[in-house]
PDB file of C-alpha atoms in Angstrom:
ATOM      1  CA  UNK A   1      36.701  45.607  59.986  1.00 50.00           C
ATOM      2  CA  UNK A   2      35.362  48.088  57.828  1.00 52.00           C
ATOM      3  CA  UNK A   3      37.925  47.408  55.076  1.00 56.00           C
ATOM      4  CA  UNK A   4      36.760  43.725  55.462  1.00 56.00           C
ATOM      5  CA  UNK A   5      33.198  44.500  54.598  1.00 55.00           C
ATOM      6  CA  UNK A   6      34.575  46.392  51.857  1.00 54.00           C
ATOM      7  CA  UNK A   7      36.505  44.081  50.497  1.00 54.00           C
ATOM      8  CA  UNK A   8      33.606  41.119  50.541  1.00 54.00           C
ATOM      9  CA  UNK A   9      31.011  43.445  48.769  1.00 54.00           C
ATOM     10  CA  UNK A  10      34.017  43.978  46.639  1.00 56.00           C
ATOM     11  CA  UNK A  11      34.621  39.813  45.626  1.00 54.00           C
ATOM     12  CA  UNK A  12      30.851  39.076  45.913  1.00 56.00           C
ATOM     13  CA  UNK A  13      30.065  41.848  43.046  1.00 59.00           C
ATOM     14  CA  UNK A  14      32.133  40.312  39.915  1.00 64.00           C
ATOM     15  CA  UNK A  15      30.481  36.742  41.384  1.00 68.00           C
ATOM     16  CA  UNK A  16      26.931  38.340  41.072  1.00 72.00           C
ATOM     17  CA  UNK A  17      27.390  39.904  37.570  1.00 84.00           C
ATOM     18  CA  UNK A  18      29.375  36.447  36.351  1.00 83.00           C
ATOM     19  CA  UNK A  19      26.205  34.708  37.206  1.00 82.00           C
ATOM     20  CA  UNK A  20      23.703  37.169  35.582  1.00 86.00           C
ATOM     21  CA  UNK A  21      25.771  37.270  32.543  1.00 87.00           C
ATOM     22  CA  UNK A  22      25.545  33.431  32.621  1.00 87.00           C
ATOM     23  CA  UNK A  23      22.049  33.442  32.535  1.00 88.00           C
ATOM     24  CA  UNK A  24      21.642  36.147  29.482  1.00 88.00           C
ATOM     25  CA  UNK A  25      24.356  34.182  27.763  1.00 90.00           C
ATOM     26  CA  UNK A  26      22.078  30.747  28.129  1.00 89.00           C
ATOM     27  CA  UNK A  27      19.118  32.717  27.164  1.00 91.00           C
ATOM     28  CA  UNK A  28      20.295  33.904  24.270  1.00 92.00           C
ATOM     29  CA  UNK A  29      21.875  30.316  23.251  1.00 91.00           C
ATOM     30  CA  UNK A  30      18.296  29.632  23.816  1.00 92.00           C
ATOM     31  CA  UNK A  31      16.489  31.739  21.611  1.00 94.00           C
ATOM     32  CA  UNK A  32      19.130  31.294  18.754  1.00 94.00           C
ATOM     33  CA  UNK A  33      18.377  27.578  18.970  1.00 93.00           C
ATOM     34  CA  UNK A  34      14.448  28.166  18.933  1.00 93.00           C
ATOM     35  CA  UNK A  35      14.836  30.218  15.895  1.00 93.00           C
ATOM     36  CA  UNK A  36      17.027  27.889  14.118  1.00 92.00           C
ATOM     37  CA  UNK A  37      14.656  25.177  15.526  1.00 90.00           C
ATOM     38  CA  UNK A  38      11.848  27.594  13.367  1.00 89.00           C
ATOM     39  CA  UNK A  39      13.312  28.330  10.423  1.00 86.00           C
ATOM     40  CA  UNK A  40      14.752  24.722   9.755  1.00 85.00           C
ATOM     41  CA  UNK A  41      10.946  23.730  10.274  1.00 84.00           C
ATOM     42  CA  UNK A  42       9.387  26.136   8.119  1.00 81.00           C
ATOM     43  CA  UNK A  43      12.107  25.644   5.349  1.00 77.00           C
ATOM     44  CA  UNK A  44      11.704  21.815   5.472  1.00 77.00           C
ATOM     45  CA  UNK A  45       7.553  21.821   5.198  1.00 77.00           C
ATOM     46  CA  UNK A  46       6.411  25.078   3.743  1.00 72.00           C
ATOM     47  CA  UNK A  47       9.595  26.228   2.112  1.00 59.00           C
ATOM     48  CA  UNK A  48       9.457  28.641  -0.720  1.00 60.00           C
ATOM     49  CA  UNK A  49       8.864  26.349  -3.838  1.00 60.00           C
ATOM     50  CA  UNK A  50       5.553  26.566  -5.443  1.00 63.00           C
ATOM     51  CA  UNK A  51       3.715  23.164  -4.925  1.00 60.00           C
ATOM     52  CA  UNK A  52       3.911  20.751  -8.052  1.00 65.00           C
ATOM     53  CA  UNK A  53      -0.183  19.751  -8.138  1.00 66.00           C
ATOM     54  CA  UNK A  54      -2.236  22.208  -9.097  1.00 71.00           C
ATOM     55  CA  UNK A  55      -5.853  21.647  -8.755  1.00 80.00           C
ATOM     56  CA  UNK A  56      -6.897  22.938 -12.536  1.00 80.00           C
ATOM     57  CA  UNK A  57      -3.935  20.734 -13.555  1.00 80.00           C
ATOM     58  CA  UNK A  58      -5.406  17.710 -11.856  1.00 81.00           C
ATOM     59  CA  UNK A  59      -9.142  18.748 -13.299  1.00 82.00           C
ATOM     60  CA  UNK A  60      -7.835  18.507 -16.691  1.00 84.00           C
ATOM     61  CA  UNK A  61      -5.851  14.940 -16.240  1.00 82.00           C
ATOM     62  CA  UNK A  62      -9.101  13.513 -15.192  1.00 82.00           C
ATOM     63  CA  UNK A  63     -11.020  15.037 -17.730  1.00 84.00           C
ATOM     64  CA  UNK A  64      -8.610  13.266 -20.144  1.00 83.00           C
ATOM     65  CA  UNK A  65      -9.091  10.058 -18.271  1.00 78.00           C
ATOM     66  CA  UNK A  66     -12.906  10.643 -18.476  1.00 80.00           C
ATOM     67  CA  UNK A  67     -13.064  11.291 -22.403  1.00 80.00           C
ATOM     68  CA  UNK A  68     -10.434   8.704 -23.239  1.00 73.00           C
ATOM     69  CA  UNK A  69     -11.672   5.598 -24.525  1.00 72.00           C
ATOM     70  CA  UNK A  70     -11.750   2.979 -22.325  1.00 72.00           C
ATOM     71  CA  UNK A  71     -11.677  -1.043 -24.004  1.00 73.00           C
ATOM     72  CA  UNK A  72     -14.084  -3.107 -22.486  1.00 81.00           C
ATOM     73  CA  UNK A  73     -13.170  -6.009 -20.254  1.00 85.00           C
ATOM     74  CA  UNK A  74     -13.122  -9.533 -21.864  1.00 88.00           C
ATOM     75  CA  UNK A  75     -14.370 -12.666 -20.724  1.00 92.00           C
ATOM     76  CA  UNK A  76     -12.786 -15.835 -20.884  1.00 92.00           C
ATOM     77  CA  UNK A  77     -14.430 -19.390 -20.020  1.00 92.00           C
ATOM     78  CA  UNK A  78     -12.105 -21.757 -18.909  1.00 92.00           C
ATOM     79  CA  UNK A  79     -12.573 -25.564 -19.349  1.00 92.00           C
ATOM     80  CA  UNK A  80     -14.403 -27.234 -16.447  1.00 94.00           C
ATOM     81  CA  UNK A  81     -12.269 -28.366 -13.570  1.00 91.00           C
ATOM     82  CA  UNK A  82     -12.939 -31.429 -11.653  1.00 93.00           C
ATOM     83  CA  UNK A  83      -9.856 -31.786  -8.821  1.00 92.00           C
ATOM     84  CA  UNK A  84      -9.869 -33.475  -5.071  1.00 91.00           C
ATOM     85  CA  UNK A  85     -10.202 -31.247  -2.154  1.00 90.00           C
ATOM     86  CA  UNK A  86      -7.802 -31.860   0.800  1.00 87.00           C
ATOM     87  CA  UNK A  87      -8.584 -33.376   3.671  1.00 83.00           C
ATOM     88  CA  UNK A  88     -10.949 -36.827   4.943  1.00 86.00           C
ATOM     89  CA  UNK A  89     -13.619 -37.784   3.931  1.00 85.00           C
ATOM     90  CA  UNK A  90     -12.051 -37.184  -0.059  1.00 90.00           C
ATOM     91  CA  UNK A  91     -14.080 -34.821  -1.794  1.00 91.00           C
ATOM     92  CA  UNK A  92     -14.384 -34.009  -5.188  1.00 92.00           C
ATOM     93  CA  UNK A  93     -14.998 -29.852  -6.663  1.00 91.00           C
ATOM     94  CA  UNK A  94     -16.000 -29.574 -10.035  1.00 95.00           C
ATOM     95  CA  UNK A  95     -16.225 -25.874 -11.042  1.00 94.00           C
ATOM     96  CA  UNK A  96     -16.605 -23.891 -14.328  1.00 94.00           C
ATOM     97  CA  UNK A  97     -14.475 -20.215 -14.051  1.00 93.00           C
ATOM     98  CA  UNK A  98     -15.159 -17.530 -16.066  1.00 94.00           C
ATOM     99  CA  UNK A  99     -12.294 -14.592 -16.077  1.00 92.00           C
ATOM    100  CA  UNK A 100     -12.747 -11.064 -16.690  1.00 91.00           C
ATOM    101  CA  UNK A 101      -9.300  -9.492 -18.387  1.00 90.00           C
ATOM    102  CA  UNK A 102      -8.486  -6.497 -18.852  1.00 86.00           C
ATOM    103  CA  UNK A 103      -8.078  -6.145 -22.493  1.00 84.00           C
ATOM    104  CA  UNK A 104      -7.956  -8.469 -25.032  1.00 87.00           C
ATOM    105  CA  UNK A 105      -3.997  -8.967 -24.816  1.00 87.00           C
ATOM    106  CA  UNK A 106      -4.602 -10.709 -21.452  1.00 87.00           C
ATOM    107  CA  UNK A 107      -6.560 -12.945 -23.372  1.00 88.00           C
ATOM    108  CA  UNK A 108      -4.604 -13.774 -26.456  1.00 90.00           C
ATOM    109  CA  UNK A 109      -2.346 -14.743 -23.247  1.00 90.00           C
ATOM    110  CA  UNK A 110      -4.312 -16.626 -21.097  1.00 89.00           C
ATOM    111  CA  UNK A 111      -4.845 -18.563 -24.032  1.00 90.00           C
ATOM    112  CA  UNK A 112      -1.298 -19.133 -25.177  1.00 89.00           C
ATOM    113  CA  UNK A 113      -0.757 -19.902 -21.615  1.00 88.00           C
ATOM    114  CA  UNK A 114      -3.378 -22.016 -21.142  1.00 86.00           C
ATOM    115  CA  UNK A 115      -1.792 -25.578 -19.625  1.00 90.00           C
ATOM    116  CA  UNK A 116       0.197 -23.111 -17.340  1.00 91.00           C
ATOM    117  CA  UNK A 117      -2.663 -21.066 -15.921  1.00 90.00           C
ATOM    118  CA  UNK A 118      -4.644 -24.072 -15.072  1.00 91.00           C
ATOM    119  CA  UNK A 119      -2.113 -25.799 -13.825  1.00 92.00           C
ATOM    120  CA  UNK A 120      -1.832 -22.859 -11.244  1.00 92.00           C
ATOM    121  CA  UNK A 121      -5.225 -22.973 -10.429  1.00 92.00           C
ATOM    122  CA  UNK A 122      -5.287 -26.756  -9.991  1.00 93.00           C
ATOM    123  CA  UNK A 123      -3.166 -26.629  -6.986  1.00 93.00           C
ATOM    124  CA  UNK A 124      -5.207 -23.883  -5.441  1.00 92.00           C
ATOM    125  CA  UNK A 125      -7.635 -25.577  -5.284  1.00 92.00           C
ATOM    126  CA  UNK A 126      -6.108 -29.274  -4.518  1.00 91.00           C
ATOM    127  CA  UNK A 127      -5.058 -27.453  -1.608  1.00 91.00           C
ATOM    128  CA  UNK A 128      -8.293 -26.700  -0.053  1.00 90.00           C
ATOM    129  CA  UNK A 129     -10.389 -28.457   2.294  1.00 89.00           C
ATOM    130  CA  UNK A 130     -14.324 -28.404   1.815  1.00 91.00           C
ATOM    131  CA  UNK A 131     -14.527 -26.840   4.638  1.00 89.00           C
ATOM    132  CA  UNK A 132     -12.378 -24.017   3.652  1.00 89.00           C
ATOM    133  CA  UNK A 133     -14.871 -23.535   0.308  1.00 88.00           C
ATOM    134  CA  UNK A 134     -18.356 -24.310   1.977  1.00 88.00           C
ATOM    135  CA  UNK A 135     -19.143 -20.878   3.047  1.00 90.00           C
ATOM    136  CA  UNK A 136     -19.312 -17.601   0.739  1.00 91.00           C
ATOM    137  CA  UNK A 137     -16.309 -16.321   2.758  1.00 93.00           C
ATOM    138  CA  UNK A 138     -14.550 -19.055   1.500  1.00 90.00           C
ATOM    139  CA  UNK A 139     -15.577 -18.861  -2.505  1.00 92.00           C
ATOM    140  CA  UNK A 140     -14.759 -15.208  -2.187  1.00 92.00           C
ATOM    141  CA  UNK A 141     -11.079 -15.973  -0.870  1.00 92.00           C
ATOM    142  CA  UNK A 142     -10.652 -18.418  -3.424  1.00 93.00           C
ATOM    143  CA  UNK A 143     -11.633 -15.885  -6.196  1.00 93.00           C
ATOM    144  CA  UNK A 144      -8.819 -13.633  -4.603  1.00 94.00           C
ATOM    145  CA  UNK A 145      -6.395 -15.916  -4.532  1.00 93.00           C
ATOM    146  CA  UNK A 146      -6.760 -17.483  -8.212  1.00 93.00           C
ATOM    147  CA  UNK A 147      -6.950 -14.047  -9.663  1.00 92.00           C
ATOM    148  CA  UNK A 148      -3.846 -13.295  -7.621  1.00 92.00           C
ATOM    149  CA  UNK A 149      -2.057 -16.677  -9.059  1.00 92.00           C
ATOM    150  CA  UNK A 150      -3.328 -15.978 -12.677  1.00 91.00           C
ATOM    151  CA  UNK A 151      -1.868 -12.085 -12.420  1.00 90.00           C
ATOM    152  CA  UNK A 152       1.727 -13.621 -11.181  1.00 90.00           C
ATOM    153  CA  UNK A 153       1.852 -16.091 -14.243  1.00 89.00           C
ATOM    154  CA  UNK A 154       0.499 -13.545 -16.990  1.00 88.00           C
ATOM    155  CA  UNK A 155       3.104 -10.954 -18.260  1.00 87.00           C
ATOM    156  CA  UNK A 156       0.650  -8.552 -19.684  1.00 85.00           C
ATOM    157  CA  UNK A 157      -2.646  -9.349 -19.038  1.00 85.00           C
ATOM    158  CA  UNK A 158      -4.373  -8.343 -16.004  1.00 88.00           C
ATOM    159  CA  UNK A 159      -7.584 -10.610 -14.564  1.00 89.00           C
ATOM    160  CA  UNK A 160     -10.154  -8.306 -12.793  1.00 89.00           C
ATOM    161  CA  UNK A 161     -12.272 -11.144 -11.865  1.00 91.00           C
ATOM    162  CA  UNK A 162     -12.960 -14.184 -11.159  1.00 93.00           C
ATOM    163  CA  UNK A 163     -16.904 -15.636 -11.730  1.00 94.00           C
ATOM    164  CA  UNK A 164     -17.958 -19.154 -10.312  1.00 93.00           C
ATOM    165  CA  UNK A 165     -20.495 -20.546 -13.161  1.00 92.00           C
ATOM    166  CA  UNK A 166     -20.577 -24.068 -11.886  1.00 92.00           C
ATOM    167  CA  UNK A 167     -19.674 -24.566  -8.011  1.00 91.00           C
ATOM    168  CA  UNK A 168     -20.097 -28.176  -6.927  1.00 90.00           C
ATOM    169  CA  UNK A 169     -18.817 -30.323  -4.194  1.00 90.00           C
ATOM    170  CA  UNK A 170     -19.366 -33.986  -3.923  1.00 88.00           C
TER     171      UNK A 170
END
């Protein structure tokens, strides 16, 4: 019996060391991901090249900007429009624009494209109701949305703004 006891301890022992070298073997697969895990983070986001802004480098750009000479907007009266609104009973807007362009090739181009860019703004505002344009929500989307229109047909010129001279709804 005793060489039965013996030979248990004997088969449980290599079972017992299997298991604890299991365990060091996952812990060690462990840390080596973790580390990996690490590194690959800190080489993705920190890394070891010097960053490409530099502060006195973006102090000096916008001094330039500041000291550069800047062309002052132009303004450009359009014709007075006098369209339908959408909708029952039929209404009638008559409105005077003014435009604010960037520089003065927006307006050499807003004038050469002059049938074009009020076309574009005649069916903006055919398409509204006078319910859409009664309140100042309204006159502020439409403002958007013709200097949006007038920006797609121009090439080169840029319109800042829109100005309502003459707003009037019959």
């Amino acid at each position: 019996m005793a060489e039965q006891k013996n030979e248990s301890t004997e088969g449980a022992a290599p079972k017992k060391n299997f298991g604890v070298i299991l365990k060091f073997g996952f812990l060690g697969l462990n840390i080596i991901a973790v580390c990996s895990g690490l590194g690959l983070t800190y080489m993705a986001t920190m890394g070891s090249a010097d960053p490409t802004i530099r502060e006195e480098r973006e102090i000096a750009r916008l001094e330039q900007e500041r000291n550069a000479p800047h062309e002052d907007p132009v303004y450009y009266t359009m014709p007075v429009f006098t369209v339908n609104l959408d909708g029952i009973p039929r209404r009638i807007l008559r409105t005077q624009m003014t435009l604010e362009l960037l520089n003065k090739k927006g307006f050499e181009e807003v004038v050469g494209l002059d049938a074009k860019t009020r076309d574009s703004i005649v069916r903006i505002l055919n398409s509204k109701s006078f319910h859409d344009v009664e309140p100042i929500q309204g006159k502020l989307i439409l403002k958007h949305q013709v200097a949006t229109q007038l920006n797609s047909v121009l090439n080169e010129g840029v319109v800042v703004d829109v100005f309502f001279e003459e707003f009037i709804v019959q």
